[in-house]
Amino acid sequence: MSFTAEVKDELSRVEGHCESCDIAELAALVRVCGALSFHGSGAYSIRVSTETGAVARTVIHLAHKVFDLDTSLTVRRSNLHKTRNYLIEIPEQKGLEQALIKMGVLVLGRGLSSGIAARVVARPCCRAAYLRGAFMAGGFIADPRGDFHLEIAVTGDEFADDLIELLDDENITARVNRRRGSYAIYLKSFDDIARFLTVIGARRTAHAVDNVRVMKSVKNDVNRRVNAELANQARSTGAAADQLALIDAVEREVGLDNLPPALAAFCEARRAHPDLSLRDLGATMRPPMSKSALYHRVLRLEQLLKQTK
């Protein structure tokens, strides 16, 4: 089972806080992955297609629970992709038109709604239910251990804008991309995705996402520290090599026996410990010396060498 399917399976077990929540969730499911057919005055039918069993189960459950609608289910298997496709049909029947009006899919006297009816998402719990239905119908979420992102594929610019507003009401930052006549509403940040999952009721997944975020943060911190240490070591190694070359030049031009005792002691210590940083080299000397003191000795050696030229 994919990570997306696991999340949708968790969401299929979330109960709404009120009957209006169930209406909002079913409205989003029908709006995002359903197709409405018109058969004459007041006569409609709905076909909902999905590759996720949890989504099919939720559509059928809510259609029966909220509106007592008759449904049929057909399961088809794709030989090419080795996947199942679930087709839920809600045929023309008494009460379906009123159900569509209650869900905000139809506007009496005006036909199909192009956006989200404000009364369907008037309560915070109903907004959460609508977002849950929208994700179940058209959502995808990548495994947080990889390049993490979440998106919901929808059609219609007004509907996409309304969905963005619902997310904004929950302090979730979302963006939208147009793709071949459809729209992909997507979230990229861990914070926004974790909040979205919490809002729609996927608390177990939100907790798992937080754990992955902590692990990634620790791993990134360790990598930064290791990289910084490696860079420091590389700089120290390069500086030590330059100092050894300086000592060799001073030996040729001046002679180590002609150096003041402090400089001669530094040259001897550096040759004895060619891989140490100045700070660590100072700790080997008696008495111990600071990095700054040894650096001043390097500068004095450079001045001596310049005076010979």
PDB file of C-alpha atoms in Angstrom:
ATOM      1  CA  MET A   1       0.000   0.000   0.000  1.00  0.00           C
ATOM      2  CA  SER A   2       1.344   3.425  -0.954  1.00  0.00           C
ATOM      3  CA  PHE A   3       1.825   6.154   1.631  1.00  0.00           C
ATOM      4  CA  THR A   4      -1.092   8.091   0.089  1.00  0.00           C
ATOM      5  CA  ALA A   5      -3.355   5.043   0.364  1.00  0.00           C
ATOM      6  CA  GLU A   6      -2.357   4.588   4.021  1.00  0.00           C
ATOM      7  CA  VAL A   7      -3.319   8.185   4.795  1.00  0.00           C
ATOM      8  CA  LYS A   8      -6.653   7.852   2.975  1.00  0.00           C
ATOM      9  CA  ASP A   9      -7.373   4.628   4.819  1.00  0.00           C
ATOM     10  CA  GLU A  10      -6.831   6.462   8.114  1.00  0.00           C
ATOM     11  CA  LEU A  11      -9.092   9.314   6.977  1.00  0.00           C
ATOM     12  CA  SER A  12     -11.861   6.904   5.948  1.00  0.00           C
ATOM     13  CA  ARG A  13     -12.216   5.998   9.638  1.00  0.00           C
ATOM     14  CA  VAL A  14     -12.609   9.589  10.844  1.00  0.00           C
ATOM     15  CA  GLU A  15     -16.131  10.472  11.969  1.00  0.00           C
ATOM     16  CA  GLY A  16     -17.555  13.940  11.421  1.00  0.00           C
ATOM     17  CA  HIS A  17     -18.594  16.035  14.416  1.00  0.00           C
ATOM     18  CA  CYS A  18     -22.104  16.620  13.087  1.00  0.00           C
ATOM     19  CA  GLU A  19     -24.400  15.702  10.205  1.00  0.00           C
ATOM     20  CA  SER A  20     -23.294  18.841   8.374  1.00  0.00           C
ATOM     21  CA  CYS A  21     -19.705  17.515   8.467  1.00  0.00           C
ATOM     22  CA  ASP A  22     -20.861  14.374   6.642  1.00  0.00           C
ATOM     23  CA  ILE A  23     -22.625  16.510   4.030  1.00  0.00           C
ATOM     24  CA  ALA A  24     -19.482  18.636   3.561  1.00  0.00           C
ATOM     25  CA  GLU A  25     -17.206  15.608   3.204  1.00  0.00           C
ATOM     26  CA  LEU A  26     -19.509  13.887   0.704  1.00  0.00           C
ATOM     27  CA  ALA A  27     -19.873  17.175  -1.210  1.00  0.00           C
ATOM     28  CA  ALA A  28     -16.091  17.390  -1.649  1.00  0.00           C
ATOM     29  CA  LEU A  29     -15.826  13.743  -2.684  1.00  0.00           C
ATOM     30  CA  VAL A  30     -18.548  14.164  -5.326  1.00  0.00           C
ATOM     31  CA  ARG A  31     -17.187  17.514  -6.499  1.00  0.00           C
ATOM     32  CA  VAL A  32     -13.574  16.362  -6.927  1.00  0.00           C
ATOM     33  CA  CYS A  33     -13.843  12.817  -8.282  1.00  0.00           C
ATOM     34  CA  GLY A  34     -17.484  12.588  -9.352  1.00  0.00           C
ATOM     35  CA  ALA A  35     -19.291  13.192 -12.630  1.00  0.00           C
ATOM     36  CA  LEU A  36     -22.859  14.493 -12.680  1.00  0.00           C
ATOM     37  CA  SER A  37     -25.278  13.562 -15.461  1.00  0.00           C
ATOM     38  CA  PHE A  38     -28.514  15.438 -16.237  1.00  0.00           C
ATOM     39  CA  HIS A  39     -31.538  13.417 -17.408  1.00  0.00           C
ATOM     40  CA  GLY A  40     -34.219  16.092 -17.637  1.00  0.00           C
ATOM     41  CA  SER A  41     -35.998  18.397 -15.204  1.00  0.00           C
ATOM     42  CA  GLY A  42     -34.888  17.484 -11.669  1.00  0.00           C
ATOM     43  CA  ALA A  43     -33.393  14.167 -12.799  1.00  0.00           C
ATOM     44  CA  TYR A  44     -29.692  13.484 -12.152  1.00  0.00           C
ATOM     45  CA  SER A  45     -27.233  10.653 -11.595  1.00  0.00           C
ATOM     46  CA  ILE A  46     -23.700  10.562 -10.231  1.00  0.00           C
ATOM     47  CA  ARG A  47     -20.687   8.432 -11.115  1.00  0.00           C
ATOM     48  CA  VAL A  48     -17.690   8.473  -8.778  1.00  0.00           C
ATOM     49  CA  SER A  49     -14.470   6.800  -9.921  1.00  0.00           C
ATOM     50  CA  THR A  50     -11.484   6.113  -7.671  1.00  0.00           C
ATOM     51  CA  GLU A  51      -8.528   3.759  -7.397  1.00  0.00           C
ATOM     52  CA  THR A  52      -8.657   3.770  -3.594  1.00  0.00           C
ATOM     53  CA  GLY A  53     -10.926   1.331  -1.797  1.00  0.00           C
ATOM     54  CA  ALA A  54     -11.123   3.554   1.275  1.00  0.00           C
ATOM     55  CA  VAL A  55     -12.523   6.393  -0.835  1.00  0.00           C
ATOM     56  CA  ALA A  56     -15.140   4.143  -2.441  1.00  0.00           C
ATOM     57  CA  ARG A  57     -16.138   2.856   0.987  1.00  0.00           C
ATOM     58  CA  THR A  58     -16.502   6.405   2.319  1.00  0.00           C
ATOM     59  CA  VAL A  59     -18.651   7.607  -0.605  1.00  0.00           C
ATOM     60  CA  ILE A  60     -21.040   4.679  -0.236  1.00  0.00           C
ATOM     61  CA  HIS A  61     -21.187   4.988   3.560  1.00  0.00           C
ATOM     62  CA  LEU A  62     -21.968   8.717   3.519  1.00  0.00           C
ATOM     63  CA  ALA A  63     -24.482   8.471   0.653  1.00  0.00           C
ATOM     64  CA  HIS A  64     -26.426   5.867   2.635  1.00  0.00           C
ATOM     65  CA  LYS A  65     -26.001   7.501   6.050  1.00  0.00           C
ATOM     66  CA  VAL A  66     -26.827  11.112   5.204  1.00  0.00           C
ATOM     67  CA  PHE A  67     -29.273  10.909   2.299  1.00  0.00           C
ATOM     68  CA  ASP A  68     -30.330   7.237   2.227  1.00  0.00           C
ATOM     69  CA  LEU A  69     -29.433   7.062  -1.449  1.00  0.00           C
ATOM     70  CA  ASP A  70     -29.233   3.854  -3.460  1.00  0.00           C
ATOM     71  CA  THR A  71     -25.765   3.094  -4.815  1.00  0.00           C
ATOM     72  CA  SER A  72     -24.072   0.431  -6.879  1.00  0.00           C
ATOM     73  CA  LEU A  73     -20.408  -0.547  -6.915  1.00  0.00           C
ATOM     74  CA  THR A  74     -18.404  -1.984  -9.795  1.00  0.00           C
ATOM     75  CA  VAL A  75     -14.800  -3.090  -9.284  1.00  0.00           C
ATOM     76  CA  ARG A  76     -12.613  -3.220 -12.362  1.00  0.00           C
ATOM     77  CA  ARG A  77      -8.983  -4.292 -12.637  1.00  0.00           C
ATOM     78  CA  SER A  78      -6.514  -2.740 -15.050  1.00  0.00           C
ATOM     79  CA  ASN A  79      -4.404  -5.428 -16.709  1.00  0.00           C
ATOM     80  CA  LEU A  80      -1.896  -2.778 -17.771  1.00  0.00           C
ATOM     81  CA  HIS A  81      -1.299  -1.139 -14.383  1.00  0.00           C
ATOM     82  CA  LYS A  82      -2.389  -4.062 -12.163  1.00  0.00           C
ATOM     83  CA  THR A  83      -4.594  -1.719 -10.168  1.00  0.00           C
ATOM     84  CA  ARG A  84      -8.250  -1.742  -9.199  1.00  0.00           C
ATOM     85  CA  ASN A  85     -10.717   0.940 -10.135  1.00  0.00           C
ATOM     86  CA  TYR A  86     -13.878   1.415  -8.114  1.00  0.00           C
ATOM     87  CA  LEU A  87     -16.932   2.865  -9.856  1.00  0.00           C
ATOM     88  CA  ILE A  88     -19.750   4.016  -7.584  1.00  0.00           C
ATOM     89  CA  GLU A  89     -22.999   4.902  -9.318  1.00  0.00           C
ATOM     90  CA  ILE A  90     -25.778   6.843  -7.627  1.00  0.00           C
ATOM     91  CA  PRO A  91     -28.636   6.460 -10.101  1.00  0.00           C
ATOM     92  CA  GLU A  92     -31.522   8.811 -10.731  1.00  0.00           C
ATOM     93  CA  GLN A  93     -33.841   8.565  -7.731  1.00  0.00           C
ATOM     94  CA  LYS A  94     -36.094  10.523  -5.443  1.00  0.00           C
ATOM     95  CA  GLY A  95     -34.152  12.778  -3.123  1.00  0.00           C
ATOM     96  CA  LEU A  96     -30.983  12.994  -5.203  1.00  0.00           C
ATOM     97  CA  GLU A  97     -31.691  16.510  -6.474  1.00  0.00           C
ATOM     98  CA  GLN A  98     -32.280  17.769  -2.928  1.00  0.00           C
ATOM     99  CA  ALA A  99     -29.111  16.005  -1.802  1.00  0.00           C
ATOM    100  CA  LEU A 100     -27.118  17.790  -4.518  1.00  0.00           C
ATOM    101  CA  ILE A 101     -28.599  21.122  -3.435  1.00  0.00           C
ATOM    102  CA  LYS A 102     -27.745  20.454   0.217  1.00  0.00           C
ATOM    103  CA  MET A 103     -24.174  19.592  -0.780  1.00  0.00           C
ATOM    104  CA  GLY A 104     -23.886  22.837  -2.727  1.00  0.00           C
ATOM    105  CA  VAL A 105     -23.225  20.970  -5.954  1.00  0.00           C
ATOM    106  CA  LEU A 106     -26.429  22.378  -7.452  1.00  0.00           C
ATOM    107  CA  VAL A 107     -27.834  25.875  -6.961  1.00  0.00           C
ATOM    108  CA  LEU A 108     -31.608  25.962  -7.266  1.00  0.00           C
ATOM    109  CA  GLY A 109     -32.609  27.834 -10.393  1.00  0.00           C
ATOM    110  CA  ARG A 110     -28.965  28.353 -11.494  1.00  0.00           C
ATOM    111  CA  GLY A 111     -27.604  24.882 -12.195  1.00  0.00           C
ATOM    112  CA  LEU A 112     -24.165  23.579 -11.269  1.00  0.00           C
ATOM    113  CA  SER A 113     -22.122  25.495  -8.718  1.00  0.00           C
ATOM    114  CA  SER A 114     -18.597  26.418  -9.801  1.00  0.00           C
ATOM    115  CA  GLY A 115     -17.307  27.043  -6.296  1.00  0.00           C
ATOM    116  CA  ILE A 116     -17.840  25.903  -2.718  1.00  0.00           C
ATOM    117  CA  ALA A 117     -21.118  26.886  -1.084  1.00  0.00           C
ATOM    118  CA  ALA A 118     -20.379  29.023   1.989  1.00  0.00           C
ATOM    119  CA  ARG A 119     -23.168  27.422   4.041  1.00  0.00           C
ATOM    120  CA  VAL A 120     -21.643  23.946   3.538  1.00  0.00           C
ATOM    121  CA  VAL A 121     -18.376  25.042   5.170  1.00  0.00           C
ATOM    122  CA  ALA A 122     -19.780  27.547   7.663  1.00  0.00           C
ATOM    123  CA  ARG A 123     -18.431  25.740  10.754  1.00  0.00           C
ATOM    124  CA  PRO A 124     -14.747  24.955  11.431  1.00  0.00           C
ATOM    125  CA  CYS A 125     -15.547  21.240  11.775  1.00  0.00           C
ATOM    126  CA  CYS A 126     -17.325  21.298   8.402  1.00  0.00           C
ATOM    127  CA  ARG A 127     -14.386  23.088   6.761  1.00  0.00           C
ATOM    128  CA  ALA A 128     -12.129  20.318   8.055  1.00  0.00           C
ATOM    129  CA  ALA A 129     -14.545  17.680   6.736  1.00  0.00           C
ATOM    130  CA  TYR A 130     -14.650  19.344   3.303  1.00  0.00           C
ATOM    131  CA  LEU A 131     -10.853  19.453   3.133  1.00  0.00           C
ATOM    132  CA  ARG A 132     -10.744  15.814   4.198  1.00  0.00           C
ATOM    133  CA  GLY A 133     -13.120  14.829   1.400  1.00  0.00           C
ATOM    134  CA  ALA A 134     -11.178  16.882  -1.154  1.00  0.00           C
ATOM    135  CA  PHE A 135      -7.906  15.189  -0.210  1.00  0.00           C
ATOM    136  CA  MET A 136      -9.442  11.716  -0.235  1.00  0.00           C
ATOM    137  CA  ALA A 137     -10.899  12.347  -3.686  1.00  0.00           C
ATOM    138  CA  GLY A 138      -7.941  14.007  -5.409  1.00  0.00           C
ATOM    139  CA  GLY A 139      -5.027  14.071  -3.000  1.00  0.00           C
ATOM    140  CA  PHE A 140      -1.494  12.754  -3.122  1.00  0.00           C
ATOM    141  CA  ILE A 141       1.117  12.834  -0.379  1.00  0.00           C
ATOM    142  CA  ALA A 142       4.747  11.785  -0.823  1.00  0.00           C
ATOM    143  CA  ASP A 143       6.555   9.672   1.748  1.00  0.00           C
ATOM    144  CA  PRO A 144       8.024  12.174   4.250  1.00  0.00           C
ATOM    145  CA  ARG A 145      11.340  10.320   4.239  1.00  0.00           C
ATOM    146  CA  GLY A 146      11.926  11.575   0.690  1.00  0.00           C
ATOM    147  CA  ASP A 147      11.131  14.826  -1.141  1.00  0.00           C
ATOM    148  CA  PHE A 148       8.045  15.645   0.904  1.00  0.00           C
ATOM    149  CA  HIS A 149       5.024  17.380  -0.580  1.00  0.00           C
ATOM    150  CA  LEU A 150       1.236  17.137  -0.692  1.00  0.00           C
ATOM    151  CA  GLU A 151      -1.156  18.079  -3.455  1.00  0.00           C
ATOM    152  CA  ILE A 152      -4.834  17.941  -4.384  1.00  0.00           C
ATOM    153  CA  ALA A 153      -5.890  17.791  -8.040  1.00  0.00           C
ATOM    154  CA  VAL A 154      -9.142  19.611  -8.830  1.00  0.00           C
ATOM    155  CA  THR A 155     -10.924  21.174 -11.805  1.00  0.00           C
ATOM    156  CA  GLY A 156     -12.274  24.699 -12.124  1.00  0.00           C
ATOM    157  CA  ASP A 157     -10.470  27.902 -11.231  1.00  0.00           C
ATOM    158  CA  GLU A 158     -13.200  29.175  -8.882  1.00  0.00           C
ATOM    159  CA  PHE A 159     -13.287  25.875  -7.013  1.00  0.00           C
ATOM    160  CA  ALA A 160      -9.475  25.899  -6.716  1.00  0.00           C
ATOM    161  CA  ASP A 161      -9.557  29.474  -5.377  1.00  0.00           C
ATOM    162  CA  ASP A 162     -12.243  28.572  -2.820  1.00  0.00           C
ATOM    163  CA  LEU A 163     -10.209  25.580  -1.660  1.00  0.00           C
ATOM    164  CA  ILE A 164      -7.158  27.819  -1.236  1.00  0.00           C
ATOM    165  CA  GLU A 165      -9.301  30.126   0.931  1.00  0.00           C
ATOM    166  CA  LEU A 166     -10.414  27.206   3.111  1.00  0.00           C
ATOM    167  CA  LEU A 167      -6.779  26.280   3.661  1.00  0.00           C
ATOM    168  CA  ASP A 168      -5.909  29.880   4.424  1.00  0.00           C
ATOM    169  CA  ASP A 169      -8.678  29.936   7.061  1.00  0.00           C
ATOM    170  CA  GLU A 170      -6.755  27.137   8.777  1.00  0.00           C
ATOM    171  CA  ASN A 171      -3.456  29.077   8.554  1.00  0.00           C
ATOM    172  CA  ILE A 172      -2.159  26.694   5.897  1.00  0.00           C
ATOM    173  CA  THR A 173      -0.173  28.204   3.039  1.00  0.00           C
ATOM    174  CA  ALA A 174      -0.984  26.571  -0.302  1.00  0.00           C
ATOM    175  CA  ARG A 175      -0.114  27.318  -3.912  1.00  0.00           C
ATOM    176  CA  VAL A 176      -1.717  26.256  -7.155  1.00  0.00           C
ATOM    177  CA  ASN A 177      -0.361  25.029 -10.500  1.00  0.00           C
ATOM    178  CA  ARG A 178      -2.423  24.723 -13.664  1.00  0.00           C
ATOM    179  CA  ARG A 179      -1.994  21.340 -15.370  1.00  0.00           C
ATOM    180  CA  ARG A 180      -3.727  20.535 -18.646  1.00  0.00           C
ATOM    181  CA  GLY A 181      -7.014  22.165 -17.727  1.00  0.00           C
ATOM    182  CA  SER A 182      -6.914  21.017 -14.106  1.00  0.00           C
ATOM    183  CA  TYR A 183      -5.364  22.563 -11.004  1.00  0.00           C
ATOM    184  CA  ALA A 184      -2.906  21.119  -8.513  1.00  0.00           C
ATOM    185  CA  ILE A 185      -3.135  22.713  -5.081  1.00  0.00           C
ATOM    186  CA  TYR A 186       0.069  21.863  -3.273  1.00  0.00           C
ATOM    187  CA  LEU A 187       1.821  22.232   0.074  1.00  0.00           C
ATOM    188  CA  LYS A 188       5.596  21.998   0.418  1.00  0.00           C
ATOM    189  CA  SER A 189       6.584  22.840   3.994  1.00  0.00           C
ATOM    190  CA  PHE A 190       6.591  20.265   6.783  1.00  0.00           C
ATOM    191  CA  ASP A 191       4.675  22.683   9.030  1.00  0.00           C
ATOM    192  CA  ASP A 192       1.851  23.234   6.540  1.00  0.00           C
ATOM    193  CA  ILE A 193       1.534  19.544   5.688  1.00  0.00           C
ATOM    194  CA  ALA A 194       1.566  18.481   9.349  1.00  0.00           C
ATOM    195  CA  ARG A 195      -1.078  21.091  10.178  1.00  0.00           C
ATOM    196  CA  PHE A 196      -3.219  20.039   7.213  1.00  0.00           C
ATOM    197  CA  LEU A 197      -3.084  16.386   8.271  1.00  0.00           C
ATOM    198  CA  THR A 198      -4.030  17.336  11.831  1.00  0.00           C
ATOM    199  CA  VAL A 199      -6.942  19.508  10.662  1.00  0.00           C
ATOM    200  CA  ILE A 200      -8.463  16.784   8.459  1.00  0.00           C
ATOM    201  CA  GLY A 201      -8.105  14.149  11.168  1.00  0.00           C
ATOM    202  CA  ALA A 202      -5.018  12.164  10.087  1.00  0.00           C
ATOM    203  CA  ARG A 203      -3.404  12.535  13.510  1.00  0.00           C
ATOM    204  CA  ARG A 204      -1.427   9.297  13.326  1.00  0.00           C
ATOM    205  CA  THR A 205       0.138  10.348  10.037  1.00  0.00           C
ATOM    206  CA  ALA A 206       0.773  13.886  11.348  1.00  0.00           C
ATOM    207  CA  HIS A 207       2.649  12.372  14.308  1.00  0.00           C
ATOM    208  CA  ALA A 208       4.710  10.205  11.949  1.00  0.00           C
ATOM    209  CA  VAL A 209       5.516  13.280   9.840  1.00  0.00           C
ATOM    210  CA  ASP A 210       6.710  15.154  12.934  1.00  0.00           C
ATOM    211  CA  ASN A 211       8.968  12.231  13.852  1.00  0.00           C
ATOM    212  CA  VAL A 212      10.500  12.214  10.374  1.00  0.00           C
ATOM    213  CA  ARG A 213      10.984  15.979  10.542  1.00  0.00           C
ATOM    214  CA  VAL A 214      12.868  15.636  13.842  1.00  0.00           C
ATOM    215  CA  MET A 215      15.039  12.860  12.399  1.00  0.00           C
ATOM    216  CA  LYS A 216      15.808  14.936   9.297  1.00  0.00           C
ATOM    217  CA  SER A 217      16.649  17.949  11.453  1.00  0.00           C
ATOM    218  CA  VAL A 218      19.053  15.906  13.585  1.00  0.00           C
ATOM    219  CA  LYS A 219      20.617  14.344  10.499  1.00  0.00           C
ATOM    220  CA  ASN A 220      21.055  17.735   8.826  1.00  0.00           C
ATOM    221  CA  ASP A 221      22.595  19.172  12.007  1.00  0.00           C
ATOM    222  CA  VAL A 222      25.047  16.274  12.231  1.00  0.00           C
ATOM    223  CA  ASN A 223      25.940  16.691   8.556  1.00  0.00           C
ATOM    224  CA  ARG A 224      26.540  20.412   9.042  1.00  0.00           C
ATOM    225  CA  ARG A 225      28.786  19.751  12.021  1.00  0.00           C
ATOM    226  CA  VAL A 226      30.727  17.039  10.182  1.00  0.00           C
ATOM    227  CA  ASN A 227      31.143  19.235   7.113  1.00  0.00           C
ATOM    228  CA  ALA A 228      32.306  22.136   9.257  1.00  0.00           C
ATOM    229  CA  GLU A 229      34.803  19.911  11.051  1.00  0.00           C
ATOM    230  CA  LEU A 230      36.100  18.534   7.764  1.00  0.00           C
ATOM    231  CA  ALA A 231      36.484  22.066   6.425  1.00  0.00           C
ATOM    232  CA  ASN A 232      38.377  23.095   9.574  1.00  0.00           C
ATOM    233  CA  GLN A 233      40.642  20.082   9.270  1.00  0.00           C
ATOM    234  CA  ALA A 234      41.318  20.881   5.622  1.00  0.00           C
ATOM    235  CA  ARG A 235      42.191  24.472   6.501  1.00  0.00           C
ATOM    236  CA  SER A 236      44.428  23.331   9.373  1.00  0.00           C
ATOM    237  CA  THR A 237      46.187  20.800   7.161  1.00  0.00           C
ATOM    238  CA  GLY A 238      46.778  23.431   4.488  1.00  0.00           C
ATOM    239  CA  ALA A 239      48.078  25.942   7.046  1.00  0.00           C
ATOM    240  CA  ALA A 240      50.405  23.345   8.583  1.00  0.00           C
ATOM    241  CA  ALA A 241      51.809  22.491   5.143  1.00  0.00           C
ATOM    242  CA  ASP A 242      52.455  26.184   4.465  1.00  0.00           C
ATOM    243  CA  GLN A 243      54.230  26.513   7.827  1.00  0.00           C
ATOM    244  CA  LEU A 244      56.453  23.493   7.084  1.00  0.00           C
ATOM    245  CA  ALA A 245      57.372  25.017   3.724  1.00  0.00           C
ATOM    246  CA  LEU A 246      58.175  28.301   5.507  1.00  0.00           C
ATOM    247  CA  ILE A 247      60.398  26.487   8.021  1.00  0.00           C
ATOM    248  CA  ASP A 248      62.275  24.752   5.193  1.00  0.00           C
ATOM    249  CA  ALA A 249      62.868  28.104   3.473  1.00  0.00           C
ATOM    250  CA  VAL A 250      64.085  29.724   6.718  1.00  0.00           C
ATOM    251  CA  GLU A 251      66.434  26.795   7.289  1.00  0.00           C
ATOM    252  CA  ARG A 252      67.953  27.303   3.836  1.00  0.00           C
ATOM    253  CA  GLU A 253      68.231  31.094   3.987  1.00  0.00           C
ATOM    254  CA  VAL A 254      68.873  31.770   7.681  1.00  0.00           C
ATOM    255  CA  GLY A 255      69.611  28.460   9.399  1.00  0.00           C
ATOM    256  CA  LEU A 256      67.574  27.142  12.328  1.00  0.00           C
ATOM    257  CA  ASP A 257      70.615  27.402  14.655  1.00  0.00           C
ATOM    258  CA  ASN A 258      70.605  31.173  14.091  1.00  0.00           C
ATOM    259  CA  LEU A 259      67.003  31.605  15.196  1.00  0.00           C
ATOM    260  CA  PRO A 260      65.933  32.975  18.583  1.00  0.00           C
ATOM    261  CA  PRO A 261      65.034  30.154  21.018  1.00  0.00           C
ATOM    262  CA  ALA A 262      61.291  30.858  20.795  1.00  0.00           C
ATOM    263  CA  LEU A 263      61.249  30.558  16.990  1.00  0.00           C
ATOM    264  CA  ALA A 264      63.525  27.512  17.010  1.00  0.00           C
ATOM    265  CA  ALA A 265      61.215  25.807  19.505  1.00  0.00           C
ATOM    266  CA  PHE A 266      58.232  26.484  17.242  1.00  0.00           C
ATOM    267  CA  CYS A 267      60.031  25.042  14.199  1.00  0.00           C
ATOM    268  CA  GLU A 268      60.970  21.906  16.123  1.00  0.00           C
ATOM    269  CA  ALA A 269      57.416  21.425  17.425  1.00  0.00           C
ATOM    270  CA  ARG A 270      55.840  21.950  13.993  1.00  0.00           C
ATOM    271  CA  ARG A 271      58.134  19.395  12.353  1.00  0.00           C
ATOM    272  CA  ALA A 272      57.413  16.943  15.172  1.00  0.00           C
ATOM    273  CA  HIS A 273      53.635  17.377  14.728  1.00  0.00           C
ATOM    274  CA  PRO A 274      52.977  18.225  11.063  1.00  0.00           C
ATOM    275  CA  ASP A 275      49.239  17.423  11.170  1.00  0.00           C
ATOM    276  CA  LEU A 276      48.150  19.429  14.217  1.00  0.00           C
ATOM    277  CA  SER A 277      46.335  22.763  14.143  1.00  0.00           C
ATOM    278  CA  LEU A 278      48.062  25.704  15.817  1.00  0.00           C
ATOM    279  CA  ARG A 279      45.724  25.394  18.788  1.00  0.00           C
ATOM    280  CA  ASP A 280      46.533  21.691  19.286  1.00  0.00           C
ATOM    281  CA  LEU A 281      50.223  22.312  18.594  1.00  0.00           C
ATOM    282  CA  GLY A 282      50.302  24.914  21.375  1.00  0.00           C
ATOM    283  CA  ALA A 283      48.998  22.329  23.835  1.00  0.00           C
ATOM    284  CA  THR A 284      52.065  20.105  23.189  1.00  0.00           C
ATOM    285  CA  MET A 285      54.534  22.821  24.119  1.00  0.00           C
ATOM    286  CA  ARG A 286      55.987  23.461  27.557  1.00  0.00           C
ATOM    287  CA  PRO A 287      54.632  25.663  28.838  1.00  0.00           C
ATOM    288  CA  PRO A 288      51.450  25.418  26.712  1.00  0.00           C
ATOM    289  CA  MET A 289      50.927  28.302  24.306  1.00  0.00           C
ATOM    290  CA  SER A 290      47.892  29.885  22.722  1.00  0.00           C
ATOM    291  CA  LYS A 291      47.048  29.732  19.048  1.00  0.00           C
ATOM    292  CA  SER A 292      47.587  33.508  18.835  1.00  0.00           C
ATOM    293  CA  ALA A 293      51.096  33.276  20.326  1.00  0.00           C
ATOM    294  CA  LEU A 294      52.161  30.599  17.845  1.00  0.00           C
ATOM    295  CA  TYR A 295      50.644  32.544  14.946  1.00  0.00           C
ATOM    296  CA  HIS A 296      52.803  35.538  15.887  1.00  0.00           C
ATOM    297  CA  ARG A 297      55.861  33.256  15.660  1.00  0.00           C
ATOM    298  CA  VAL A 298      54.804  32.259  12.142  1.00  0.00           C
ATOM    299  CA  LEU A 299      54.609  35.968  11.241  1.00  0.00           C
ATOM    300  CA  ARG A 300      58.096  36.567  12.686  1.00  0.00           C
ATOM    301  CA  LEU A 301      59.492  33.719  10.573  1.00  0.00           C
ATOM    302  CA  GLU A 302      57.900  35.268   7.483  1.00  0.00           C
ATOM    303  CA  GLN A 303      59.493  38.640   8.336  1.00  0.00           C
ATOM    304  CA  LEU A 304      62.902  37.036   8.803  1.00  0.00           C
ATOM    305  CA  LEU A 305      62.642  35.348   5.420  1.00  0.00           C
ATOM    306  CA  LYS A 306      61.655  38.627   3.721  1.00  0.00           C
ATOM    307  CA  GLN A 307      64.683  40.389   5.247  1.00  0.00           C
ATOM    308  CA  THR A 308      67.039  37.931   3.533  1.00  0.00           C
ATOM    309  CA  LYS A 309      65.732  38.838   0.085  1.00  0.00           C
TER     310      LYS A 309
END
